[in-house]
mmCIF file of C-alpha atoms in Angstrom:
data_model
loop_
_atom_site.group_PDB
_atom_site.id
_atom_site.type_symbol
_atom_site.label_atom_id
_atom_site.label_comp_id
_atom_site.label_asym_id
_atom_site.label_seq_id
_atom_site.Cartn_x
_atom_site.Cartn_y
_atom_site.Cartn_z
ATOM 1 C CA MET A 1 -0.153 0.049 -0.250
ATOM 2 C CA THR A 2 1.503 3.617 -0.822
ATOM 3 C CA ASP A 3 0.727 7.229 0.172
ATOM 4 C CA THR A 4 -0.768 7.984 -3.195
ATOM 5 C CA GLN A 5 -3.534 10.078 -2.913
ATOM 6 C CA GLU A 6 -6.375 10.991 -6.045
ATOM 7 C CA SER A 7 -6.764 14.330 -6.679
ATOM 8 C CA ARG A 8 -9.027 16.189 -4.946
ATOM 9 C CA GLY A 9 -11.449 18.472 -6.232
ATOM 10 C CA ALA A 10 -12.255 21.803 -4.291
ATOM 11 C CA SER A 11 -16.038 21.695 -2.326
ATOM 12 C CA PRO A 12 -18.943 22.333 -3.224
ATOM 13 C CA SER A 13 -20.096 25.585 -3.356
ATOM 14 C CA ARG A 14 -22.495 27.722 -1.476
ATOM 15 C CA ARG A 15 -24.203 28.208 -5.172
ATOM 16 C CA ALA A 16 -24.050 24.391 -5.641
ATOM 17 C CA LEU A 17 -25.604 23.596 -2.177
ATOM 18 C CA ILE A 18 -29.104 26.072 -3.823
ATOM 19 C CA GLY A 19 -31.943 23.214 -3.695
ATOM 20 C CA TRP A 20 -29.858 20.924 -2.008
ATOM 21 C CA GLY A 21 -32.549 21.458 1.140
ATOM 22 C CA GLY A 22 -31.321 20.001 4.622
ATOM 23 C CA ALA A 23 -31.189 17.288 6.013
ATOM 24 C CA GLY A 24 -31.035 18.530 9.494
ATOM 25 C CA LEU A 25 -31.473 16.833 13.028
ATOM 26 C CA ALA A 26 -32.298 18.897 16.058
ATOM 27 C CA LEU A 27 -30.133 20.355 17.889
ATOM 28 C CA GLY A 28 -26.552 20.405 17.083
ATOM 29 C CA ALA A 29 -23.638 23.003 17.667
ATOM 30 C CA ALA A 30 -20.675 24.757 15.024
ATOM 31 C CA ALA A 31 -17.704 24.624 17.407
ATOM 32 C CA ALA A 32 -15.825 27.933 16.462
ATOM 33 C CA GLY A 33 -12.354 29.662 17.415
ATOM 34 C CA GLY A 34 -8.934 27.953 17.949
ATOM 35 C CA ALA A 35 -7.802 25.126 20.312
ATOM 36 C CA VAL A 36 -5.278 23.919 21.976
ATOM 37 C CA ALA A 37 -4.654 20.490 20.318
ATOM 38 C CA VAL A 38 -4.569 17.413 21.874
ATOM 39 C CA ALA A 39 -1.346 14.848 19.971
ATOM 40 C CA ARG A 40 -2.021 11.620 19.185
ATOM 41 C CA THR A 41 1.129 8.973 17.886
ATOM 42 C CA GLY A 42 0.889 6.143 16.226
ATOM 43 C CA ASP A 43 -0.453 3.638 18.920
ATOM 44 C CA ASP A 44 -0.841 5.899 21.700
ATOM 45 C CA ALA A 45 -3.540 8.052 23.267
ATOM 46 C CA ALA A 46 -1.980 11.069 25.164
ATOM 47 C CA PRO A 47 -3.909 11.686 28.218
ATOM 48 C CA VAL A 48 -6.809 13.741 28.802
ATOM 49 C CA ALA A 49 -6.371 17.709 28.291
ATOM 50 C CA ALA A 50 -6.706 19.386 31.128
ATOM 51 C CA GLU A 51 -9.594 21.292 29.906
ATOM 52 C CA THR A 52 -12.420 19.601 27.815
ATOM 53 C CA GLY A 53 -12.635 22.515 25.417
ATOM 54 C CA ASN A 54 -9.192 21.338 24.152
ATOM 55 C CA ALA A 55 -9.432 19.905 20.283
ATOM 56 C CA VAL A 56 -8.507 16.614 19.434
ATOM 57 C CA GLU A 57 -5.629 15.932 16.157
ATOM 58 C CA PHE A 58 -7.901 14.243 13.738
ATOM 59 C CA HIS A 59 -4.685 13.185 11.446
ATOM 60 C CA GLY A 60 -2.943 9.919 12.724
ATOM 61 C CA ALA A 61 -2.062 6.292 12.119
ATOM 62 C CA HIS A 62 -5.538 5.425 13.843
ATOM 63 C CA GLN A 63 -8.863 6.971 13.320
ATOM 64 C CA ALA A 64 -9.783 9.664 16.680
ATOM 65 C CA GLY A 65 -11.816 8.163 18.851
ATOM 66 C CA ILE A 66 -11.032 4.529 19.523
ATOM 67 C CA ALA A 67 -8.133 4.633 21.712
ATOM 68 C CA THR A 68 -8.567 8.223 22.398
ATOM 69 C CA PRO A 69 -9.207 9.400 25.977
ATOM 70 C CA VAL A 70 -12.868 8.816 26.179
ATOM 71 C CA GLN A 71 -15.229 11.870 26.067
ATOM 72 C CA ASP A 72 -18.583 12.408 28.249
ATOM 73 C CA ARG A 73 -20.954 12.368 25.572
ATOM 74 C CA LEU A 74 -21.898 10.292 22.197
ATOM 75 C CA HIS A 75 -23.976 10.880 18.869
ATOM 76 C CA PHE A 76 -23.843 7.629 16.566
ATOM 77 C CA ALA A 77 -25.328 7.442 13.164
ATOM 78 C CA ALA A 78 -25.954 4.432 11.242
ATOM 79 C CA PHE A 79 -25.992 5.744 7.264
ATOM 80 C CA ASP A 80 -27.898 4.288 4.137
ATOM 81 C CA VAL A 81 -26.122 4.721 0.556
ATOM 82 C CA LYS A 82 -28.618 5.861 -1.766
ATOM 83 C CA THR A 83 -26.027 6.906 -4.943
ATOM 84 C CA ASP A 84 -24.986 3.968 -7.195
ATOM 85 C CA ASP A 85 -22.219 6.747 -8.792
ATOM 86 C CA ARG A 86 -19.113 5.961 -6.964
ATOM 87 C CA ASP A 87 -17.481 8.907 -8.158
ATOM 88 C CA GLU A 88 -20.381 10.475 -6.397
ATOM 89 C CA PHE A 89 -19.839 8.650 -3.425
ATOM 90 C CA VAL A 90 -16.371 9.426 -3.137
ATOM 91 C CA ARG A 91 -16.887 13.048 -3.690
ATOM 92 C CA MET A 92 -18.814 12.352 -0.461
ATOM 93 C CA LEU A 93 -16.093 10.792 1.509
ATOM 94 C CA LYS A 94 -13.603 13.513 0.962
ATOM 95 C CA ASP A 95 -16.663 16.578 1.468
ATOM 96 C CA TRP A 96 -17.055 14.401 4.886
ATOM 97 C CA THR A 97 -13.073 14.474 5.542
ATOM 98 C CA ASP A 98 -12.431 18.200 5.102
ATOM 99 C CA ALA A 99 -15.927 18.969 7.381
ATOM 100 C CA ALA A 100 -14.708 16.366 10.143
ATOM 101 C CA ARG A 101 -10.915 18.442 10.193
ATOM 102 C CA ARG A 102 -12.570 21.647 10.264
ATOM 103 C CA MET A 103 -15.478 20.433 12.918
ATOM 104 C CA THR A 104 -12.869 18.740 15.317
ATOM 105 C CA ALA A 105 -10.012 21.726 14.854
ATOM 106 C CA GLY A 106 -13.249 24.098 16.388
ATOM 107 C CA LYS A 107 -13.980 25.416 12.778
ATOM 108 C CA ALA A 108 -17.006 25.965 10.881
ATOM 109 C CA VAL A 109 -17.914 23.895 8.140
ATOM 110 C CA GLY A 110 -16.617 25.561 4.272
ATOM 111 C CA ASP A 111 -17.541 29.445 5.084
ATOM 112 C CA GLY A 112 -19.180 29.368 7.936
ATOM 113 C CA ALA A 113 -23.034 29.860 9.407
ATOM 114 C CA TYR A 114 -23.348 34.050 7.697
ATOM 115 C CA GLY A 115 -21.755 36.322 5.262
ATOM 116 C CA GLY A 116 -22.294 34.443 2.328
ATOM 117 C CA LEU A 117 -24.881 34.657 -0.314
ATOM 118 C CA ALA A 118 -28.467 35.162 0.878
ATOM 119 C CA GLU A 119 -29.870 33.573 -1.616
ATOM 120 C CA ALA A 120 -28.046 30.019 -1.392
ATOM 121 C CA PRO A 121 -27.979 27.936 2.371
ATOM 122 C CA PRO A 122 -24.780 28.422 4.285
ATOM 123 C CA ASP A 123 -22.023 25.970 4.715
ATOM 124 C CA ASP A 124 -22.036 25.397 8.127
ATOM 125 C CA THR A 125 -25.881 25.324 10.264
ATOM 126 C CA GLY A 126 -23.935 27.609 12.735
ATOM 127 C CA GLU A 127 -25.822 27.054 16.231
ATOM 128 C CA ALA A 128 -23.338 27.073 18.615
ATOM 129 C CA LEU A 129 -20.756 29.850 17.285
ATOM 130 C CA GLY A 130 -17.890 30.221 20.090
ATOM 131 C CA LEU A 131 -18.108 26.987 21.253
ATOM 132 C CA LYS A 132 -14.909 25.269 21.925
ATOM 133 C CA PRO A 133 -14.312 22.023 19.756
ATOM 134 C CA SER A 134 -14.701 19.922 23.697
ATOM 135 C CA ARG A 135 -12.518 17.008 21.808
ATOM 136 C CA LEU A 136 -14.728 16.353 19.358
ATOM 137 C CA THR A 137 -13.674 13.457 17.505
ATOM 138 C CA LEU A 138 -15.347 11.765 14.083
ATOM 139 C CA THR A 139 -14.764 7.864 13.679
ATOM 140 C CA ILE A 140 -16.366 6.508 9.897
ATOM 141 C CA GLY A 141 -17.061 2.921 9.870
ATOM 142 C CA PHE A 142 -17.611 0.713 6.581
ATOM 143 C CA GLY A 143 -20.566 -1.908 7.116
ATOM 144 C CA PRO A 144 -21.069 -5.395 5.503
ATOM 145 C CA SER A 145 -23.767 -4.374 3.093
ATOM 146 C CA LEU A 146 -21.896 -1.012 1.291
ATOM 147 C CA PHE A 147 -19.673 -4.205 -0.343
ATOM 148 C CA ASP A 148 -22.319 -4.949 -1.915
ATOM 149 C CA ARG A 149 -21.799 -1.549 -4.095
ATOM 150 C CA PHE A 150 -19.530 0.335 -5.991
ATOM 151 C CA SER A 151 -17.593 -3.495 -6.991
ATOM 152 C CA LEU A 152 -16.642 -3.654 -3.396
ATOM 153 C CA SER A 153 -17.119 -7.625 -2.904
ATOM 154 C CA GLY A 154 -13.758 -8.620 -3.409
ATOM 155 C CA LYS A 155 -12.586 -5.782 -0.862
ATOM 156 C CA ARG A 156 -15.187 -6.905 2.276
ATOM 157 C CA PRO A 157 -12.477 -8.258 4.651
ATOM 158 C CA GLU A 158 -13.437 -11.791 5.705
ATOM 159 C CA ALA A 159 -12.981 -10.363 9.466
ATOM 160 C CA LEU A 160 -16.459 -8.276 8.465
ATOM 161 C CA VAL A 161 -18.580 -10.746 9.108
ATOM 162 C CA ASP A 162 -22.682 -10.215 10.068
ATOM 163 C CA LEU A 163 -22.915 -11.362 13.126
ATOM 164 C CA PRO A 164 -25.317 -14.491 14.726
ATOM 165 C CA LYS A 165 -28.686 -14.332 16.159
ATOM 166 C CA PHE A 166 -27.677 -14.706 20.163
ATOM 167 C CA PRO A 167 -29.742 -15.822 21.796
ATOM 168 C CA GLY A 168 -32.090 -13.589 24.076
ATOM 169 C CA ASP A 169 -31.852 -11.165 21.029
ATOM 170 C CA ASN A 170 -34.650 -8.919 20.066
ATOM 171 C CA LEU A 171 -33.390 -7.008 17.682
ATOM 172 C CA ASP A 172 -35.701 -3.819 16.099
ATOM 173 C CA ARG A 173 -34.608 -3.850 11.991
ATOM 174 C CA THR A 174 -34.981 -0.049 12.449
ATOM 175 C CA ARG A 175 -32.026 0.246 14.726
ATOM 176 C CA THR A 176 -30.034 -2.869 12.953
ATOM 177 C CA GLY A 177 -27.519 -2.084 10.476
ATOM 178 C CA GLY A 178 -26.058 0.240 7.898
ATOM 179 C CA ASP A 179 -23.907 0.517 4.902
ATOM 180 C CA LEU A 180 -21.562 2.849 7.107
ATOM 181 C CA CYS A 181 -21.509 5.302 10.420
ATOM 182 C CA ILE A 182 -20.343 8.319 12.159
ATOM 183 C CA GLN A 183 -19.370 8.191 15.662
ATOM 184 C CA ALA A 184 -19.047 11.602 17.205
ATOM 185 C CA CYS A 185 -17.695 11.649 20.829
ATOM 186 C CA ALA A 186 -17.718 15.549 22.602
ATOM 187 C CA ASP A 187 -17.709 16.780 26.125
ATOM 188 C CA ASP A 188 -20.179 19.150 25.263
ATOM 189 C CA PRO A 189 -23.780 16.941 23.537
ATOM 190 C CA GLN A 190 -24.038 19.494 21.031
ATOM 191 C CA VAL A 191 -21.187 19.892 19.506
ATOM 192 C CA ALA A 192 -21.231 15.845 18.546
ATOM 193 C CA VAL A 193 -24.986 16.559 17.797
ATOM 194 C CA HIS A 194 -23.673 19.447 15.499
ATOM 195 C CA ALA A 195 -21.182 16.962 13.604
ATOM 196 C CA ILE A 196 -23.597 14.180 12.604
ATOM 197 C CA ARG A 197 -26.023 16.928 11.410
ATOM 198 C CA ASN A 198 -23.461 18.513 9.291
ATOM 199 C CA LEU A 199 -22.624 15.612 7.519
ATOM 200 C CA ALA A 200 -25.449 14.519 6.983
ATOM 201 C CA ARG A 201 -27.081 17.892 5.222
ATOM 202 C CA ILE A 202 -23.064 17.059 3.497
ATOM 203 C CA GLY A 203 -24.790 13.683 2.664
ATOM 204 C CA PHE A 204 -27.863 14.568 1.321
ATOM 205 C CA GLY A 205 -28.931 12.874 -1.345
ATOM 206 C CA LYS A 206 -26.310 10.269 -1.478
ATOM 207 C CA VAL A 207 -27.354 9.248 2.016
ATOM 208 C CA ALA A 208 -29.702 9.055 4.735
ATOM 209 C CA ILE A 209 -29.741 8.269 7.935
ATOM 210 C CA ARG A 210 -31.068 5.060 9.042
ATOM 211 C CA TRP A 211 -30.578 5.155 12.685
ATOM 212 C CA SER A 212 -28.929 7.052 15.263
ATOM 213 C CA GLN A 213 -28.458 6.935 19.304
ATOM 214 C CA LEU A 214 -27.182 10.117 21.809
ATOM 215 C CA GLY A 215 -25.374 8.758 25.000
ATOM 216 C CA PHE A 216 -23.971 10.493 27.849
ATOM 217 C CA GLY A 217 -21.886 8.933 30.890
ATOM 218 C CA LYS A 218 -19.321 7.232 29.418
ATOM 219 C CA THR A 219 -19.308 3.654 30.699
ATOM 220 C CA SER A 220 -15.085 2.575 29.829
ATOM 221 C CA SER A 221 -12.413 4.680 29.911
ATOM 222 C CA THR A 222 -9.265 3.991 28.135
ATOM 223 C CA THR A 223 -7.506 6.574 30.505
ATOM 224 C CA PRO A 224 -5.283 4.145 33.036
ATOM 225 C CA ASP A 225 -5.498 6.697 36.157
ATOM 226 C CA ALA A 226 -9.229 8.231 35.897
ATOM 227 C CA GLN A 227 -12.100 7.089 38.082
ATOM 228 C CA THR A 228 -13.696 3.941 36.524
ATOM 229 C CA PRO A 229 -17.703 4.874 35.035
ATOM 230 C CA ARG A 230 -20.788 3.340 36.777
ATOM 231 C CA ASN A 231 -23.325 2.124 34.168
ATOM 232 C CA LEU A 232 -27.343 2.726 34.626
ATOM 233 C CA MET A 233 -27.036 0.077 37.161
ATOM 234 C CA GLY A 234 -25.393 1.593 39.146
ATOM 235 C CA PHE A 235 -21.838 -0.520 38.939
ATOM 236 C CA LYS A 236 -18.151 0.630 37.628
ATOM 237 C CA ASP A 237 -17.751 -0.718 34.198
ATOM 238 C CA GLY A 238 -14.922 -1.186 31.688
ATOM 239 C CA THR A 239 -12.300 -1.540 35.199
ATOM 240 C CA ARG A 240 -9.807 -4.162 33.245
ATOM 241 C CA ASN A 241 -10.358 -1.876 29.844
ATOM 242 C CA ILE A 242 -7.282 -1.488 27.339
ATOM 243 C CA ALA A 243 -5.931 1.934 28.292
ATOM 244 C CA GLY A 244 -5.179 4.132 25.679
ATOM 245 C CA SER A 245 -1.763 4.206 26.146
ATOM 246 C CA GLU A 246 -1.017 0.107 25.867
ATOM 247 C CA SER A 247 0.969 -0.413 22.769
ATOM 248 C CA ASP A 248 1.027 -3.542 22.803
ATOM 249 C CA ARG A 249 -2.614 -4.610 23.718
ATOM 250 C CA LEU A 250 -3.867 -2.420 21.536
ATOM 251 C CA LYS A 251 -1.515 -3.770 18.870
ATOM 252 C CA LYS A 252 -2.792 -7.181 19.985
ATOM 253 C CA PHE A 253 -6.382 -6.745 20.156
ATOM 254 C CA VAL A 254 -7.484 -4.071 18.479
ATOM 255 C CA TRP A 255 -5.525 -2.568 15.541
ATOM 256 C CA VAL A 256 -5.714 -4.662 12.445
ATOM 257 C CA GLY A 257 -2.379 -5.880 11.696
ATOM 258 C CA GLU A 258 -0.393 -5.799 8.001
ATOM 259 C CA GLY A 259 -0.959 -9.253 6.659
ATOM 260 C CA ASP A 260 -4.579 -10.274 8.502
ATOM 261 C CA GLY A 261 -6.538 -11.123 6.175
ATOM 262 C CA GLY A 262 -5.110 -11.627 2.050
ATOM 263 C CA LYS A 263 -3.991 -8.862 -0.508
ATOM 264 C CA ASP A 264 -7.321 -7.736 -1.012
ATOM 265 C CA GLU A 265 -7.689 -6.557 2.455
ATOM 266 C CA ALA A 266 -4.433 -4.463 2.739
ATOM 267 C CA TRP A 267 -6.420 -1.876 3.103
ATOM 268 C CA MET A 268 -7.775 -2.285 6.699
ATOM 269 C CA THR A 269 -4.029 -2.417 8.213
ATOM 270 C CA GLY A 270 -4.003 0.099 11.083
ATOM 271 C CA GLY A 271 -7.622 0.007 11.323
ATOM 272 C CA SER A 272 -10.068 -1.751 13.620
ATOM 273 C CA TYR A 273 -13.367 -3.640 13.611
ATOM 274 C CA LEU A 274 -16.472 -2.164 15.597
ATOM 275 C CA VAL A 275 -19.589 -3.325 16.871
ATOM 276 C CA ALA A 276 -22.137 -1.925 18.357
ATOM 277 C CA ARG A 277 -25.156 -3.122 20.204
ATOM 278 C CA ARG A 278 -27.613 -1.000 22.007
ATOM 279 C CA ILE A 279 -28.566 -3.095 25.216
ATOM 280 C CA ARG A 280 -31.974 -2.293 27.001
ATOM 281 C CA MET A 281 -32.216 -2.676 30.819
ATOM 282 C CA ASN A 282 -34.703 -3.393 32.616
ATOM 283 C CA ILE A 283 -34.120 -0.430 34.775
ATOM 284 C CA GLU A 284 -37.388 -0.773 37.378
ATOM 285 C CA THR A 285 -36.682 -4.405 37.657
ATOM 286 C CA TRP A 286 -33.539 -3.944 38.521
ATOM 287 C CA ASP A 287 -34.165 -1.698 41.201
ATOM 288 C CA ARG A 288 -36.539 -3.984 42.908
ATOM 289 C CA THR A 289 -33.183 -6.348 43.490
ATOM 290 C CA SER A 290 -31.740 -6.599 46.409
ATOM 291 C CA LEU A 291 -28.117 -5.142 47.023
ATOM 292 C CA GLN A 292 -26.864 -8.861 47.680
ATOM 293 C CA GLU A 293 -28.366 -10.506 44.556
ATOM 294 C CA GLN A 294 -26.899 -7.147 42.271
ATOM 295 C CA GLU A 295 -23.723 -7.598 43.315
ATOM 296 C CA ASP A 296 -24.004 -11.534 43.297
ATOM 297 C CA VAL A 297 -24.844 -10.709 39.360
ATOM 298 C CA PHE A 298 -21.669 -8.444 38.865
ATOM 299 C CA GLY A 299 -19.696 -10.419 40.897
ATOM 300 C CA ARG A 300 -18.362 -7.075 42.702
ATOM 301 C CA ASP A 301 -19.509 -5.045 45.233
ATOM 302 C CA LYS A 302 -21.104 -2.057 44.845
ATOM 303 C CA GLY A 303 -19.411 0.663 46.371
ATOM 304 C CA GLU A 304 -15.723 0.444 45.374
ATOM 305 C CA GLY A 305 -16.137 -2.308 42.588
ATOM 306 C CA ALA A 306 -14.128 -4.568 44.153
ATOM 307 C CA PRO A 307 -14.077 -8.391 42.533
ATOM 308 C CA VAL A 308 -15.477 -11.278 45.254
ATOM 309 C CA GLY A 309 -13.573 -11.606 48.574
ATOM 310 C CA ARG A 310 -11.548 -8.827 47.611
ATOM 311 C CA ALA A 311 -10.972 -5.614 48.500
ATOM 312 C CA LYS A 312 -9.904 -2.713 46.201
ATOM 313 C CA GLU A 313 -10.959 -2.541 42.752
ATOM 314 C CA HIS A 314 -8.354 -2.927 40.531
ATOM 315 C CA ASP A 315 -7.125 -6.169 42.498
ATOM 316 C CA GLU A 316 -6.810 -9.272 40.970
ATOM 317 C CA PRO A 317 -10.576 -11.258 40.760
ATOM 318 C CA PHE A 318 -10.541 -14.723 41.998
ATOM 319 C CA LEU A 319 -13.487 -16.223 39.405
ATOM 320 C CA LYS A 320 -13.973 -19.444 41.488
ATOM 321 C CA ALA A 321 -15.057 -17.455 44.043
ATOM 322 C CA MET A 322 -17.898 -15.621 41.839
ATOM 323 C CA LYS A 323 -21.163 -17.630 41.040
ATOM 324 C CA PRO A 324 -20.596 -19.459 38.012
ATOM 325 C CA ASP A 325 -22.995 -17.691 36.142
ATOM 326 C CA ALA A 326 -21.464 -13.831 36.819
ATOM 327 C CA HIS A 327 -20.870 -11.547 34.707
ATOM 328 C CA VAL A 328 -17.437 -10.432 35.602
ATOM 329 C CA ARG A 329 -16.086 -14.393 35.483
ATOM 330 C CA LEU A 330 -17.874 -14.957 32.356
ATOM 331 C CA ALA A 331 -16.472 -11.995 30.812
ATOM 332 C CA HIS A 332 -13.420 -12.720 32.084
ATOM 333 C CA PRO A 333 -10.249 -13.099 29.175
ATOM 334 C CA ASP A 334 -9.073 -15.929 31.719
ATOM 335 C CA SER A 335 -12.834 -17.574 31.229
ATOM 336 C CA ASN A 336 -12.426 -17.355 26.995
ATOM 337 C CA GLY A 337 -9.010 -18.089 26.035
ATOM 338 C CA GLY A 338 -7.490 -14.179 26.502
ATOM 339 C CA ILE A 339 -10.349 -12.428 24.591
ATOM 340 C CA THR A 340 -10.264 -8.660 24.753
ATOM 341 C CA ILE A 341 -11.846 -6.448 23.399
ATOM 342 C CA LEU A 342 -11.556 -2.203 24.290
ATOM 343 C CA ARG A 343 -14.969 -0.875 25.145
ATOM 344 C CA ARG A 344 -16.105 2.391 24.728
ATOM 345 C CA GLY A 345 -19.849 2.520 25.256
ATOM 346 C CA TYR A 346 -22.252 4.704 26.560
ATOM 347 C CA SER A 347 -25.200 5.098 28.958
ATOM 348 C CA PHE A 348 -28.415 6.257 27.069
ATOM 349 C CA THR A 349 -32.223 7.225 28.362
ATOM 350 C CA ASP A 350 -35.324 7.891 25.261
ATOM 351 C CA GLY A 351 -38.117 8.898 27.406
ATOM 352 C CA SER A 352 -40.312 6.587 28.392
ATOM 353 C CA ASP A 353 -42.137 3.307 26.376
ATOM 354 C CA GLY A 354 -45.771 4.014 27.057
ATOM 355 C CA LEU A 355 -46.039 1.670 29.829
ATOM 356 C CA GLY A 356 -44.252 4.321 32.448
ATOM 357 C CA ARG A 357 -41.281 2.400 31.799
ATOM 358 C CA LEU A 358 -37.472 4.192 31.157
ATOM 359 C CA ASP A 359 -36.817 3.122 28.005
ATOM 360 C CA ALA A 360 -32.827 3.476 28.871
ATOM 361 C CA GLY A 361 -29.611 1.199 29.087
ATOM 362 C CA LEU A 362 -26.331 0.740 27.604
ATOM 363 C CA PHE A 363 -25.431 1.615 24.236
ATOM 364 C CA PHE A 364 -22.276 -0.856 23.750
ATOM 365 C CA LEU A 365 -19.043 0.093 21.318
ATOM 366 C CA ALA A 366 -16.217 -2.691 20.922
ATOM 367 C CA TYR A 367 -13.598 -2.153 19.127
ATOM 368 C CA GLN A 368 -11.212 -5.344 17.853
ATOM 369 C CA ARG A 369 -9.162 -6.744 15.432
ATOM 370 C CA ASP A 370 -11.373 -9.745 14.491
ATOM 371 C CA VAL A 371 -14.886 -10.011 15.096
ATOM 372 C CA ARG A 372 -14.481 -13.412 14.975
ATOM 373 C CA GLU A 373 -12.115 -13.907 17.779
ATOM 374 C CA GLY A 374 -13.485 -11.089 19.911
ATOM 375 C CA PHE A 375 -16.733 -10.245 20.032
ATOM 376 C CA ILE A 376 -18.728 -12.730 18.509
ATOM 377 C CA PRO A 377 -17.270 -15.990 20.732
ATOM 378 C CA LEU A 378 -17.700 -13.763 23.360
ATOM 379 C CA GLN A 379 -21.509 -12.803 23.450
ATOM 380 C CA ARG A 380 -21.814 -16.301 22.442
ATOM 381 C CA ARG A 381 -20.887 -17.304 25.647
ATOM 382 C CA LEU A 382 -22.480 -14.266 27.963
ATOM 383 C CA SER A 383 -25.423 -14.594 25.995
ATOM 384 C CA GLY A 384 -26.360 -18.389 27.258
ATOM 385 C CA HIS A 385 -25.315 -18.131 30.501
ATOM 386 C CA ASP A 386 -25.020 -14.381 32.328
ATOM 387 C CA ALA A 387 -26.949 -14.074 35.348
ATOM 388 C CA LEU A 388 -27.129 -10.411 33.805
ATOM 389 C CA ASN A 389 -29.232 -11.658 30.964
ATOM 390 C CA GLU A 390 -32.454 -11.474 33.518
ATOM 391 C CA TYR A 391 -32.118 -7.745 33.397
ATOM 392 C CA ILE A 392 -31.148 -6.316 29.933
ATOM 393 C CA GLN A 393 -31.886 -6.968 26.178
ATOM 394 C CA HIS A 394 -29.978 -6.510 22.659
ATOM 395 C CA VAL A 395 -32.739 -4.828 21.149
ATOM 396 C CA GLY A 396 -30.217 -3.107 17.728
ATOM 397 C CA SER A 397 -27.413 -4.540 16.353
ATOM 398 C CA ALA A 398 -24.533 -3.560 13.890
ATOM 399 C CA VAL A 399 -20.583 -4.482 12.392
ATOM 400 C CA PHE A 400 -18.208 -2.081 11.012
ATOM 401 C CA ALA A 401 -14.894 -1.774 9.229
ATOM 402 C CA VAL A 402 -13.506 1.331 10.326
ATOM 403 C CA PRO A 403 -10.469 2.155 8.396
ATOM 404 C CA PRO A 404 -7.072 3.559 8.952
ATOM 405 C CA GLY A 405 -6.606 7.053 10.092
ATOM 406 C CA VAL A 406 -6.221 10.221 7.607
ATOM 407 C CA ARG A 407 -2.310 10.520 7.669
ATOM 408 C CA ASP A 408 -3.034 14.048 6.400
ATOM 409 C CA LYS A 409 -4.526 17.070 4.319
ATOM 410 C CA ASP A 410 -3.931 15.437 1.908
ATOM 411 C CA ASP A 411 -5.304 12.123 2.557
ATOM 412 C CA TRP A 412 -9.581 11.227 3.284
ATOM 413 C CA TRP A 413 -11.927 8.630 4.661
ATOM 414 C CA GLY A 414 -11.638 5.596 2.833
ATOM 415 C CA ARG A 415 -8.774 5.960 0.864
ATOM 416 C CA THR A 416 -6.949 3.132 1.066
ATOM 417 C CA LEU A 417 -10.138 1.523 0.095
ATOM 418 C CA PHE A 418 -11.296 3.336 -3.044
ATOM 419 C CA SER A 419 -8.202 4.690 -4.599
ATOM 420 C CA LYS A 420 -6.827 2.733 -7.459
ATOM 421 C CA GLU A 421 -3.472 3.776 -6.466
ATOM 422 C CA ALA A 422 -3.785 2.832 -2.557
#
């Protein structure tokens, strides 16, 4: 694979935008103004910025938003492709890259939200002019169904498998699948939603949002010394998660290596595979469950987060001291031949279900080197035996191939897949 880039045309003018209409999503905010960048190296993520208004470097060997220190808010969107024109789709990817590069740096899209032709829509929706970048990261992924288009069937990685149906799944088709996805993470929810809104608007006529999910309160951390976050069940989540500074573990378990798959899969080197699952929690049932049973279900105490029989959260767990169906015991790498994934999930609350129950739970995001060796065998074990299944249900699902990072100002999302030179 070479670094040769395809030539890049100019971004669409304001006049070209006339008549496009808007694919607007409610809320949103443009991150405007300068910012101090948080540096990213090839394998490591820098520590969390002292101020959450800072910017995360967009360019790198890997996409930001994977090993990057986890932000507090999420807007995730899956898209369906509506065009059969490969050149038009590639042009959109380049325009998306330009917009993502500007938004993550705290700049408005294109020529901004005002000051241009009064007869044309502005380039940026402009709801939050003056807001800081809030550590916004934008991460793109390609779903299995995309490879049925644009003569890409020979480029579909073997690791990008359709997920099997697991016991207990009750998947909503309107919240499942997608040709591609964008994961927007930031410390300000308006910044994250603004990013998705503007990308959807740029893609109008070529892609359309299939489903989306807002998330708050990160449920896993990639920062070693940070306090472990809690999920909506009140338990600490992600105690043993891969840290963004653990280069060796990232290389082994997260990043696609050179030589993984055949020569037609070289475009994924430096990328990763993402599994997204919308997991609804039966909050009302859980809240009426005794503390002892709650702790038995997880295999940790609720206060400190220590494993059964231990004093501190990070003490090495004694798995045999836990009940056989305890979540931690079943999910632990020692119980699964060393299977390890990088978790990056968020809590969600989407109102009520009309029966007086909260529609709330965990939007699970997991990155791994190979879905067949990561999420699938792990979920098969959990779905059949985990005591937690009494209180949760998987209602949405998707899997995506996340390509390597955008190397420099001349690179663009998906170049290694779509560029003949690459």
